[in-house]
PDB file of C-alpha atoms and ligand atoms in Angstrom:
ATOM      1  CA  UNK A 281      -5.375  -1.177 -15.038  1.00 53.00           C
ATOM      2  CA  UNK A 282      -7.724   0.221 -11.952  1.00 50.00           C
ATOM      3  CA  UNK A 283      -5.021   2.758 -11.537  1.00 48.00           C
ATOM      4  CA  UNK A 284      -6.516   5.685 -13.229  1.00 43.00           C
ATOM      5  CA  UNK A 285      -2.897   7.598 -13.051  1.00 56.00           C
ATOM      6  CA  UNK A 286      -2.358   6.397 -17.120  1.00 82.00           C
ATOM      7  CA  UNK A 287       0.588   4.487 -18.300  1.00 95.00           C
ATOM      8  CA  UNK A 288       1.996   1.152 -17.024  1.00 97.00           C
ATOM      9  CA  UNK A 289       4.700   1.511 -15.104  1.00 98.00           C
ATOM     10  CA  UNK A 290       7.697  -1.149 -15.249  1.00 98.00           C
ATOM     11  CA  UNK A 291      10.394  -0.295 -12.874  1.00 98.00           C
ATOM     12  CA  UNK A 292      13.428  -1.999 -12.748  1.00 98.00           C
ATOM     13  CA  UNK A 293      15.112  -2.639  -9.493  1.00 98.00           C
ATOM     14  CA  UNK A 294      19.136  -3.344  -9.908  1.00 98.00           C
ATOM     15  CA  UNK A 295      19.073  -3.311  -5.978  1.00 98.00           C
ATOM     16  CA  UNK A 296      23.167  -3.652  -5.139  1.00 98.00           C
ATOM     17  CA  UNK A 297      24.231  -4.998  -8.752  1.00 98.00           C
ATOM     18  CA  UNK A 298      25.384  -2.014 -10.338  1.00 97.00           C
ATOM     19  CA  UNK A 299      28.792  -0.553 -10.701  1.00 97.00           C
ATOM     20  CA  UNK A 300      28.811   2.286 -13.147  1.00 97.00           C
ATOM     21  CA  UNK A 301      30.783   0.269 -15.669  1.00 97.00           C
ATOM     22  CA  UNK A 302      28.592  -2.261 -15.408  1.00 98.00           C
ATOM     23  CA  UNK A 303      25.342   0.076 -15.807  1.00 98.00           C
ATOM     24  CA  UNK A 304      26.923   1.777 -18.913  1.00 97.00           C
ATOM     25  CA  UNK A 305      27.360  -1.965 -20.375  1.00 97.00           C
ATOM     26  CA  UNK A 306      23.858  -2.651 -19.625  1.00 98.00           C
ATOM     27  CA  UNK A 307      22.311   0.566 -21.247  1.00 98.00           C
ATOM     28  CA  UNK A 308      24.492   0.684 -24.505  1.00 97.00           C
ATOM     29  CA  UNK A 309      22.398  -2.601 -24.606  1.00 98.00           C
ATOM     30  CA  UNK A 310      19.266  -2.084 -23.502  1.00 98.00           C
ATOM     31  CA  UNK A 311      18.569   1.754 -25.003  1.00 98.00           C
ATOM     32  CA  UNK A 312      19.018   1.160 -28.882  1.00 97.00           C
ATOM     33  CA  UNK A 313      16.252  -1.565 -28.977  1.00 97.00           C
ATOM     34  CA  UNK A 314      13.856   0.448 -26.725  1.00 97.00           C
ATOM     35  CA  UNK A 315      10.690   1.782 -27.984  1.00 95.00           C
ATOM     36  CA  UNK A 316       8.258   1.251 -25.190  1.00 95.00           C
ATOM     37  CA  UNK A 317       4.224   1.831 -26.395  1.00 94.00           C
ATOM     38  CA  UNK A 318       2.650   4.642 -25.737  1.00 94.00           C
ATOM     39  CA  UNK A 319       1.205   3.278 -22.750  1.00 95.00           C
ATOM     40  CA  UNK A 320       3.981   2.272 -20.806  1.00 97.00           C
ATOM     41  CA  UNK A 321       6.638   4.104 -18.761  1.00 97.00           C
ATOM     42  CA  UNK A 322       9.751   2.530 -17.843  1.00 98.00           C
ATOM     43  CA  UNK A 323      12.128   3.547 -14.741  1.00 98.00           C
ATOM     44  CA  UNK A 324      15.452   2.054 -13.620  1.00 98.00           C
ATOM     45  CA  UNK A 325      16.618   2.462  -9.713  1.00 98.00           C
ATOM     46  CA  UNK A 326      19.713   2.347  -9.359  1.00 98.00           C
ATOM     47  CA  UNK A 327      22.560   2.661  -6.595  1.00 98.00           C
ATOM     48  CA  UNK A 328      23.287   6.299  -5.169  1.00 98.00           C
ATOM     49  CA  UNK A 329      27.010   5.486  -6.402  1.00 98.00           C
ATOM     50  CA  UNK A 330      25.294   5.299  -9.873  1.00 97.00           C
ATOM     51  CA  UNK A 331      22.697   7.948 -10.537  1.00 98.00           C
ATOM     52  CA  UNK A 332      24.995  10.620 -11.672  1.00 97.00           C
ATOM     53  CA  UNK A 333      26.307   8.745 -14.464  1.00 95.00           C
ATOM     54  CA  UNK A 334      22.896   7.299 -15.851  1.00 95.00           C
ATOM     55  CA  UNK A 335      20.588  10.810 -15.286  1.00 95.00           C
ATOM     56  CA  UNK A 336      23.618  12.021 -18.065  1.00 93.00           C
ATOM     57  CA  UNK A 337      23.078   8.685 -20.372  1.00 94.00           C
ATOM     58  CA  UNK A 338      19.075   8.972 -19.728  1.00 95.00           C
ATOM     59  CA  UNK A 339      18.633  12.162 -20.983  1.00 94.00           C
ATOM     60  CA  UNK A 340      16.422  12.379 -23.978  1.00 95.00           C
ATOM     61  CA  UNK A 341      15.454   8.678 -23.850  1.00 96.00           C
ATOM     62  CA  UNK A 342      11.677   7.211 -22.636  1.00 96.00           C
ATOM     63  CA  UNK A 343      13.507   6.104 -19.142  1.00 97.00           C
ATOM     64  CA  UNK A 344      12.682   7.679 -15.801  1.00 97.00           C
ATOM     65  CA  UNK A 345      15.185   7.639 -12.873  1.00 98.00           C
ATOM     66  CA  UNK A 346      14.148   6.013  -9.445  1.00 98.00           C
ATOM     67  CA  UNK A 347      16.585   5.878  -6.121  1.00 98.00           C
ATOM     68  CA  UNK A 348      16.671   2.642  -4.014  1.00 98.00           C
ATOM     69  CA  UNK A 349      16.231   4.646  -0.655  1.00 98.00           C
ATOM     70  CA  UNK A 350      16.293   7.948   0.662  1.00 98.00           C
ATOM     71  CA  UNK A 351      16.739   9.587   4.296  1.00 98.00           C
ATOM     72  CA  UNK A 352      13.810  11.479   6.101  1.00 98.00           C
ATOM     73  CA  UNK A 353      16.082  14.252   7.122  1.00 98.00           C
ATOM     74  CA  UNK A 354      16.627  17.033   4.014  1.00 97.00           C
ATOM     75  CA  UNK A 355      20.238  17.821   5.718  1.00 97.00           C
ATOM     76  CA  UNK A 356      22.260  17.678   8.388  1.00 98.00           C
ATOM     77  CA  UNK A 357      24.453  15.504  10.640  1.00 98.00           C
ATOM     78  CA  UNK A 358      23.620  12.130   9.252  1.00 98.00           C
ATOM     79  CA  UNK A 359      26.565  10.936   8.126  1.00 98.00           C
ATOM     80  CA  UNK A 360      26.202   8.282   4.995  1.00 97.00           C
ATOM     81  CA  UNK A 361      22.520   9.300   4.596  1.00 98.00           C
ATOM     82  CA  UNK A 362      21.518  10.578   1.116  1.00 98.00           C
ATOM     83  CA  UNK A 363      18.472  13.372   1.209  1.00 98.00           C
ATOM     84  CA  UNK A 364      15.399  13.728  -1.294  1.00 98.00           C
ATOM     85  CA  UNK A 365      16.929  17.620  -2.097  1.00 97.00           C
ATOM     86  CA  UNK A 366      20.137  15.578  -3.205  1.00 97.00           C
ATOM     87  CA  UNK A 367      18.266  12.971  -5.441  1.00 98.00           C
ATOM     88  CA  UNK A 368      16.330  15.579  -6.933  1.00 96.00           C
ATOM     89  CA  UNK A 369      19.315  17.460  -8.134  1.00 94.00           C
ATOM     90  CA  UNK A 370      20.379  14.284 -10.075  1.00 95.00           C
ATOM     91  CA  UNK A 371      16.866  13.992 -11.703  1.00 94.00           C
ATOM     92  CA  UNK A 372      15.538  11.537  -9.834  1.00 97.00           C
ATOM     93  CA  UNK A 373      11.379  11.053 -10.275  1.00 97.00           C
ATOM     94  CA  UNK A 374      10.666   8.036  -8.077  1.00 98.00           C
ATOM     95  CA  UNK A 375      12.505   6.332  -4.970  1.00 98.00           C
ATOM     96  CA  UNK A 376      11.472   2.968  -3.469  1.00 98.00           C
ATOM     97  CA  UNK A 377      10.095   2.971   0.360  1.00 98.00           C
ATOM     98  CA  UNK A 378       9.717   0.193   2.496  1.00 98.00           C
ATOM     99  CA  UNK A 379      11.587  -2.232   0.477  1.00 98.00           C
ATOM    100  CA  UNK A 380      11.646  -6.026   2.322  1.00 97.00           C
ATOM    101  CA  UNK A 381      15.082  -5.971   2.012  1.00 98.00           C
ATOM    102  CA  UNK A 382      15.298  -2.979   3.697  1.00 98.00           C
ATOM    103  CA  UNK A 383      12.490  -3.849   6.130  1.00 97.00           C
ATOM    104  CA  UNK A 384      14.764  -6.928   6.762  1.00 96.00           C
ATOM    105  CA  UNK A 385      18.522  -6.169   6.968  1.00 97.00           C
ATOM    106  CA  UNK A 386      18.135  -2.614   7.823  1.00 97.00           C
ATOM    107  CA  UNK A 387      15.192  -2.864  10.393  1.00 97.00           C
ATOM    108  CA  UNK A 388      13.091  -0.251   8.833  1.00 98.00           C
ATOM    109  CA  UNK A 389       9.523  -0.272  10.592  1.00 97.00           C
ATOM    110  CA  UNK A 390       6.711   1.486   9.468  1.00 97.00           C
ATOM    111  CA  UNK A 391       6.991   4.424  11.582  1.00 97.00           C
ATOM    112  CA  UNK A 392      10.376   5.289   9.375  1.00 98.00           C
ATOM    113  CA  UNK A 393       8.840   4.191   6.237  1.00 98.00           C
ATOM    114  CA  UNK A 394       6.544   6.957   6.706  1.00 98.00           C
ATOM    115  CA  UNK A 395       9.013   9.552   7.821  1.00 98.00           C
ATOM    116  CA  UNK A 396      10.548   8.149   4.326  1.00 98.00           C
ATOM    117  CA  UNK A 397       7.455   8.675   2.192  1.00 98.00           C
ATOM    118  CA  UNK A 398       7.316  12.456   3.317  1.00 98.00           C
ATOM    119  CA  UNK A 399      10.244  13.139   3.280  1.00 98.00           C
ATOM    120  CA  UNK A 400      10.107  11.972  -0.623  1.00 98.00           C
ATOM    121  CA  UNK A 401       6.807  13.900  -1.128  1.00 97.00           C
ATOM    122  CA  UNK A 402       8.328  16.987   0.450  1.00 96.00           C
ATOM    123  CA  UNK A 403      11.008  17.131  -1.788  1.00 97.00           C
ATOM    124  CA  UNK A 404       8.638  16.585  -5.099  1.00 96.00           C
ATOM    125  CA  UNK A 405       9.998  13.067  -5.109  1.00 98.00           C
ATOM    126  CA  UNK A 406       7.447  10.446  -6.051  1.00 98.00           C
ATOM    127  CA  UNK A 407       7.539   7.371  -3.522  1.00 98.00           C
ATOM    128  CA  UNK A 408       7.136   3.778  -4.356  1.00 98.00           C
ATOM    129  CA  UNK A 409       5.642   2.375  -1.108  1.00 98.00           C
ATOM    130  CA  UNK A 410       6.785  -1.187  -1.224  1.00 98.00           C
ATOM    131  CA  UNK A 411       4.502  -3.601   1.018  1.00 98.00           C
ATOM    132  CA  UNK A 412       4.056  -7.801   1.492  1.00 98.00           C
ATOM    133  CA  UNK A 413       3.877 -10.450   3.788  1.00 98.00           C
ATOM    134  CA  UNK A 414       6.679 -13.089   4.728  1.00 98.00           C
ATOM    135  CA  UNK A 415       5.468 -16.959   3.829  1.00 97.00           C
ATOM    136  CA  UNK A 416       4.052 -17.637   7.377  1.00 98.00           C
ATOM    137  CA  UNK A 417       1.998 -14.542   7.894  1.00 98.00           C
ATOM    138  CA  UNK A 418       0.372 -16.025   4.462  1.00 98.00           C
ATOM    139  CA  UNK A 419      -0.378 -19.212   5.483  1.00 97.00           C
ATOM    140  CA  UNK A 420      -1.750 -17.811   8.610  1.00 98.00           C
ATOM    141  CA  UNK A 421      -4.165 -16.329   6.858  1.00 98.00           C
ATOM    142  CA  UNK A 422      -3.414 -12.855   7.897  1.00 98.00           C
ATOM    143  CA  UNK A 423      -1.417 -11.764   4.282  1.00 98.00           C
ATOM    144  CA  UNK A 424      -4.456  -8.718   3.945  1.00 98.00           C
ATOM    145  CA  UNK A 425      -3.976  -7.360   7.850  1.00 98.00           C
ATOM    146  CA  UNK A 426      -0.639  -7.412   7.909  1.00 98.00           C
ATOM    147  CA  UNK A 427      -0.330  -5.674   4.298  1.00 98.00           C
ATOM    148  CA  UNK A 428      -3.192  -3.106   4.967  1.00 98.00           C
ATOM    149  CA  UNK A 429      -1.388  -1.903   8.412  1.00 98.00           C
ATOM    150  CA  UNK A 430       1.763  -1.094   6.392  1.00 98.00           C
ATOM    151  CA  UNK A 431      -0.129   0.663   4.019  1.00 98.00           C
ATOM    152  CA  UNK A 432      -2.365   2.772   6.933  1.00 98.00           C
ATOM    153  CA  UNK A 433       1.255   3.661   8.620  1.00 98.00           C
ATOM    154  CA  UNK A 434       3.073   4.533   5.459  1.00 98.00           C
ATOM    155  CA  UNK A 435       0.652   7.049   4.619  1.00 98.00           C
ATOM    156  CA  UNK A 436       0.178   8.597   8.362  1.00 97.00           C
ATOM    157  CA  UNK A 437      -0.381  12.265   8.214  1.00 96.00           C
ATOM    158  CA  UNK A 438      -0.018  12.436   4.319  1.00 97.00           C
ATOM    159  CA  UNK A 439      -2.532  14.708   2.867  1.00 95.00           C
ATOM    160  CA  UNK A 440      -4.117  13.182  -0.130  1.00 96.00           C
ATOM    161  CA  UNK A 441      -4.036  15.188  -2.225  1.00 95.00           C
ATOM    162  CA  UNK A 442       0.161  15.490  -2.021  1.00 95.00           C
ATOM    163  CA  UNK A 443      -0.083  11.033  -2.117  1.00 95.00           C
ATOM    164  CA  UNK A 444      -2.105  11.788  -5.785  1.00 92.00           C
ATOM    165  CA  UNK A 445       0.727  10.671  -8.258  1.00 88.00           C
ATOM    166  CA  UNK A 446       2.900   8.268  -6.103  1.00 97.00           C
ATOM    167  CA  UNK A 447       3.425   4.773  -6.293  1.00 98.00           C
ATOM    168  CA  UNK A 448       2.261   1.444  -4.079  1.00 98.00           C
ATOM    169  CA  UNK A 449       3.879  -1.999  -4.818  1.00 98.00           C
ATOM    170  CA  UNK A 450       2.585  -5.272  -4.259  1.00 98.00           C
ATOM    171  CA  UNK A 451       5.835  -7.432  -3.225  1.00 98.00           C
ATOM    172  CA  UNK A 452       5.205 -10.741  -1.246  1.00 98.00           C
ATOM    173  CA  UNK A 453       8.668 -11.408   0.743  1.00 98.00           C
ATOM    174  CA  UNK A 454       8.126 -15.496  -0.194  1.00 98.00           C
ATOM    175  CA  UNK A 455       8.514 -14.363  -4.049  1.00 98.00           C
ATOM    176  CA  UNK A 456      11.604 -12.120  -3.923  1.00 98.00           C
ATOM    177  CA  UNK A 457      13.989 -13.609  -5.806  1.00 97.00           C
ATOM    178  CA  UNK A 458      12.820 -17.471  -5.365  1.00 97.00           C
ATOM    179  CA  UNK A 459      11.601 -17.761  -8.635  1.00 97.00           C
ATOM    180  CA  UNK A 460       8.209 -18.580  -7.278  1.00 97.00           C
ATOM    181  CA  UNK A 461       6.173 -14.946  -8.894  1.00 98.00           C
ATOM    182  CA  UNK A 462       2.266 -15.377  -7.193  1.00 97.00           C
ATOM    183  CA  UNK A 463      -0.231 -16.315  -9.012  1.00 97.00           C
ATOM    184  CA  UNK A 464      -2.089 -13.617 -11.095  1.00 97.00           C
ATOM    185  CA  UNK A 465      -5.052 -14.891  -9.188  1.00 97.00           C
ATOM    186  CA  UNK A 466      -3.830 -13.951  -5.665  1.00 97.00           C
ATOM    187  CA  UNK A 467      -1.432 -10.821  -6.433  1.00 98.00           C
ATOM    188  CA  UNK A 468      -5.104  -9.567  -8.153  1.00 98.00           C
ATOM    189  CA  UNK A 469      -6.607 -10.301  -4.400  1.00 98.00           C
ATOM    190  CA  UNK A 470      -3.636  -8.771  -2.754  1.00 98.00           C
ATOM    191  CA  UNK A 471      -3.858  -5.616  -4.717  1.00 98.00           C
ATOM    192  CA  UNK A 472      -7.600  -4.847  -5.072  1.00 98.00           C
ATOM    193  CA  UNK A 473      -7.351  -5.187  -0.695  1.00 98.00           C
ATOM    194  CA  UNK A 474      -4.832  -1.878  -1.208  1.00 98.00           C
ATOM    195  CA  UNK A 475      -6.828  -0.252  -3.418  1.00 98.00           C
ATOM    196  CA  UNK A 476      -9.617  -0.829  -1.071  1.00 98.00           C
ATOM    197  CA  UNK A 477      -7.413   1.182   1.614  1.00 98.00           C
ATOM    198  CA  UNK A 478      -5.836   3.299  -0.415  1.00 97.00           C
ATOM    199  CA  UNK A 479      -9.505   4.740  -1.457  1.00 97.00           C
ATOM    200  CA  UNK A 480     -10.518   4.492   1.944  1.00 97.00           C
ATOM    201  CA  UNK A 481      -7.932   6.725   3.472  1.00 97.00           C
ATOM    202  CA  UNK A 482      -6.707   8.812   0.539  1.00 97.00           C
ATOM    203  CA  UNK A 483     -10.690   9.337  -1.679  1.00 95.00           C
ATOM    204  CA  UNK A 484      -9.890  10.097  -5.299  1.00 95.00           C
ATOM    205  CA  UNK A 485      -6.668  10.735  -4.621  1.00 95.00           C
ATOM    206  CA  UNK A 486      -6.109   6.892  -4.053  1.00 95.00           C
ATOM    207  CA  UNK A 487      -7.340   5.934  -7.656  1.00 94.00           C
ATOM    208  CA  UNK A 488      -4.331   8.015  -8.824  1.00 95.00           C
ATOM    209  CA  UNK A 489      -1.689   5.604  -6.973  1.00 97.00           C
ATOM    210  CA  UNK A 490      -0.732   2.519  -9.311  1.00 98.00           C
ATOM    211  CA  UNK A 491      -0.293  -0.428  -7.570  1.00 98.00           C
ATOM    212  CA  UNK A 492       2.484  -2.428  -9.310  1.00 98.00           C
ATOM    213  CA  UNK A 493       3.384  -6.824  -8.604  1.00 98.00           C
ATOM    214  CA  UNK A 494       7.141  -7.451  -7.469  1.00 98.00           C
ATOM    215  CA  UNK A 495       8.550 -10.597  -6.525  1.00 98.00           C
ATOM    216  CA  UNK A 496      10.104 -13.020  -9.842  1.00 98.00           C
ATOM    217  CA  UNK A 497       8.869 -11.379 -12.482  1.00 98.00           C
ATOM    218  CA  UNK A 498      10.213 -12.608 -15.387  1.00 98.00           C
ATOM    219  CA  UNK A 499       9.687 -12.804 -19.369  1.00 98.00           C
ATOM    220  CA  UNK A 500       7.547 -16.148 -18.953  1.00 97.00           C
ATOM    221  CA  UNK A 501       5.242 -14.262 -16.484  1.00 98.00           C
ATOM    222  CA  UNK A 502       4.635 -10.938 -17.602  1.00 98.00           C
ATOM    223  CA  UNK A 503       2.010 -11.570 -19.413  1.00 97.00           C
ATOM    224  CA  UNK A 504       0.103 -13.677 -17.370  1.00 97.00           C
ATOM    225  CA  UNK A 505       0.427 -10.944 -14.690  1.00 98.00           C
ATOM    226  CA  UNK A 506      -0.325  -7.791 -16.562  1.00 97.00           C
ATOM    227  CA  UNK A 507      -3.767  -9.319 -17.890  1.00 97.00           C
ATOM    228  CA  UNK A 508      -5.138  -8.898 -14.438  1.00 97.00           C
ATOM    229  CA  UNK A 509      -6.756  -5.182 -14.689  1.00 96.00           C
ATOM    230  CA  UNK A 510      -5.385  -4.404 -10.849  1.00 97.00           C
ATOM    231  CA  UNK A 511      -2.153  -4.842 -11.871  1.00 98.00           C
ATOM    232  CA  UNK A 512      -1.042  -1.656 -13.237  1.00 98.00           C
ATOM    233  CA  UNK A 513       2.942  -2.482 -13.596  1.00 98.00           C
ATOM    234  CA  UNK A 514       5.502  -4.368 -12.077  1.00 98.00           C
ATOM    235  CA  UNK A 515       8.724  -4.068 -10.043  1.00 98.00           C
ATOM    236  CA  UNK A 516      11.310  -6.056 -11.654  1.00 98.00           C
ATOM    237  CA  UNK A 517      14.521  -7.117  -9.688  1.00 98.00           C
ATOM    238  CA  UNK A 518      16.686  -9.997 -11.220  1.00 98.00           C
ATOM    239  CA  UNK A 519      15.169  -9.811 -14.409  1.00 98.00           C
ATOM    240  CA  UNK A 520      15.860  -6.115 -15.133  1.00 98.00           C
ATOM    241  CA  UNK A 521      19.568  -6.863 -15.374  1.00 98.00           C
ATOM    242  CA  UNK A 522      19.206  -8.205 -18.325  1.00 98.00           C
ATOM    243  CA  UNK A 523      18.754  -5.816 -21.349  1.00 98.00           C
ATOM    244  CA  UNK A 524      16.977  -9.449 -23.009  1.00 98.00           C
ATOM    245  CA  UNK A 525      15.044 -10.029 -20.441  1.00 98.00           C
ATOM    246  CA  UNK A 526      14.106  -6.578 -19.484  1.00 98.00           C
ATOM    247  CA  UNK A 527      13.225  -5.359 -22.740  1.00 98.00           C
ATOM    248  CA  UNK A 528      10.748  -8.576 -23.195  1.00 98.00           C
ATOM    249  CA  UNK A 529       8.921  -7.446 -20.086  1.00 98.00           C
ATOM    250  CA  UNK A 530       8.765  -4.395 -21.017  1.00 98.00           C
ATOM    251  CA  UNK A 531       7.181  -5.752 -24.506  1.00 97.00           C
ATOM    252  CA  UNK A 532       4.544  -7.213 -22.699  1.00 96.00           C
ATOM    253  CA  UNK A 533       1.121  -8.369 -24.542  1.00 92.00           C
ATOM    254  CA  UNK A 534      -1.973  -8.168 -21.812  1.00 81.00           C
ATOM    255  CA  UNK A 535      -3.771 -10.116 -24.324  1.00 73.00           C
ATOM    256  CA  UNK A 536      -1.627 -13.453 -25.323  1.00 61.00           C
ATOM    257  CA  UNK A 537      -1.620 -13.375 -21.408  1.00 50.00           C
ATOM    258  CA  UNK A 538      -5.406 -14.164 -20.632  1.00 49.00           C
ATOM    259  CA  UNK A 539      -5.518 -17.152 -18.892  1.00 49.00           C
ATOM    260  CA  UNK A 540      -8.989 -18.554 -17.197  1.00 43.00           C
ATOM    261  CA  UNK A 541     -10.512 -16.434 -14.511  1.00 41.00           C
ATOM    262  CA  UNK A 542      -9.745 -19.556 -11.882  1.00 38.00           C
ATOM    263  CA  UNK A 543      -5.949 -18.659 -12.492  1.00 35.00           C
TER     264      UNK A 543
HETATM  265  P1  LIG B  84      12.981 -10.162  -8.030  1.00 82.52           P
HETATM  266  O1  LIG B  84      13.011  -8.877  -7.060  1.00 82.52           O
HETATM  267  O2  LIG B  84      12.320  -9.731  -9.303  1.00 82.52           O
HETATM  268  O3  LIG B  84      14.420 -10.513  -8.245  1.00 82.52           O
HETATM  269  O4  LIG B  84      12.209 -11.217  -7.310  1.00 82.52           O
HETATM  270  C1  LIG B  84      11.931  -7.994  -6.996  1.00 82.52           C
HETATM  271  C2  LIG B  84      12.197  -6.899  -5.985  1.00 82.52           C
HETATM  272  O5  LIG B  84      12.782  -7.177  -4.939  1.00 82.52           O
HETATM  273  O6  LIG B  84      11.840  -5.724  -6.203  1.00 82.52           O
END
């Protein structure tokens, strides 16, 4: 990994999956047959509607505790909104930013993403800037503009040395939940382009922020993906609902993964 912020991070991303009931099933699973290596550090996000009940289950076990959004505002008359002071009382280390899905259904545009990310920072939250190109922008050839603006906005009057710590994720919109992951080969272009920015706008501080692959991960990939030294973690949707599946991603082996350099 290039990130220089230590362990691999694999974050699981239930998006709207999880009833409680159905996240207890799913832990009294997955828990008894973790033991993640020393070097890795695994997260779940989970629904608001969920938190409580798995920051109780979570405590004591090698699991961190991400939210799926968050609201720039710390209180007031927003009715439905959720607040970083609120996720931090539950526990909560890490909450996704700039999700596609989000981006998508919910029209969040950069300039809110960023009020996000602050908001998160403010409230000793770390974010997980989520950036990535739709199919066409790719085949237009303009994958690395389009995914360096996001990251430039995002971190808009951030100080660097409050960014040291948080989170970026590589997730190209054309390999959420399709089945078709990128190839190590181009995810390894796509994220050496945000380091490259991240250094450039952030200094040292930017070699602290690991840049993790979304987008069809799966137990047949992981490998394959984590061999690539600028991948330093992944963001797991479908895949991380399944104690099985998660818990052979989060066994990963960098080295049965090598594949040529061409790949
Ligand atoms: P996927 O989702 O693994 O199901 O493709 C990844 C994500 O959206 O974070």
């Amino acid at each position: 990994m290039t990130g220089t912020a230590g362990k691999t991070l694999i974050l699981g991303n239930s998006k709207m999956n999880l009833t409680v009931a159905r996240a207890r099933a799913f832990l009294d699973l997955f828990l008894p047959r973790l033991s993640p290596p020393a070097d890795r550090e695994v997260v779940l996000a989970a629904p608001f509607t969920v938190l409580p009940a798995i920051s109780e289950s979570l405590r004591g076990q090698p699991v961190g505790l991400a939210a799926q959004n968050i609201f720039w505002e710390d209180e007031g008359p927003y009715t439905g909104e959720i607040s970083g002071q609120m996720l931090s009382e539950l526990g909560v280390t890490y909450v996704l930013i700039g999700h596609s899905e989000r981006r998508t259904h919910f029209q969040e545009d950069n300039r809110m993403i960023n009020r996000k990310i602050r908001a998160a920072l403010r409230n000793r939250l770390k974010p997980v800037l989520c950036v990535g190109e739709p199919e066409d922008v790719r085949a237009a050839g303009r994958a690395e503009a389009m995914v360096r603006e996001q990251v430039v906005h995002a971190l808009e009057d951030v100080p660097p040395a409050e960014a040291a710590g948080m989170v970026a994720a590589y997730e190209p919109i054309w390999a959420i939940g399709t089945g078709r992951a990128a190839s190590p080969a181009d995810a390894a272009e796509m994220h050496a382009c945000i380091r490259a920015e991240l250094d450039r706008l952030l200094g040292p501080a930017g070699g602290t922020i690991r840049i993790l692959y979304g987008g069809s991960v799966t137990p047949e990939n992981i490998d394959v993906l984590m061999a690539r030294p600028e991948i330093d973690g992944v963001l797991v949707g479908a895949a991380s609902l399944k104690a099985e599946e998660f818990l052979r991603i989060v066994e990963y082996s960098e080295n049965s993964g090598s594949l040529p350099a061409n790949r």
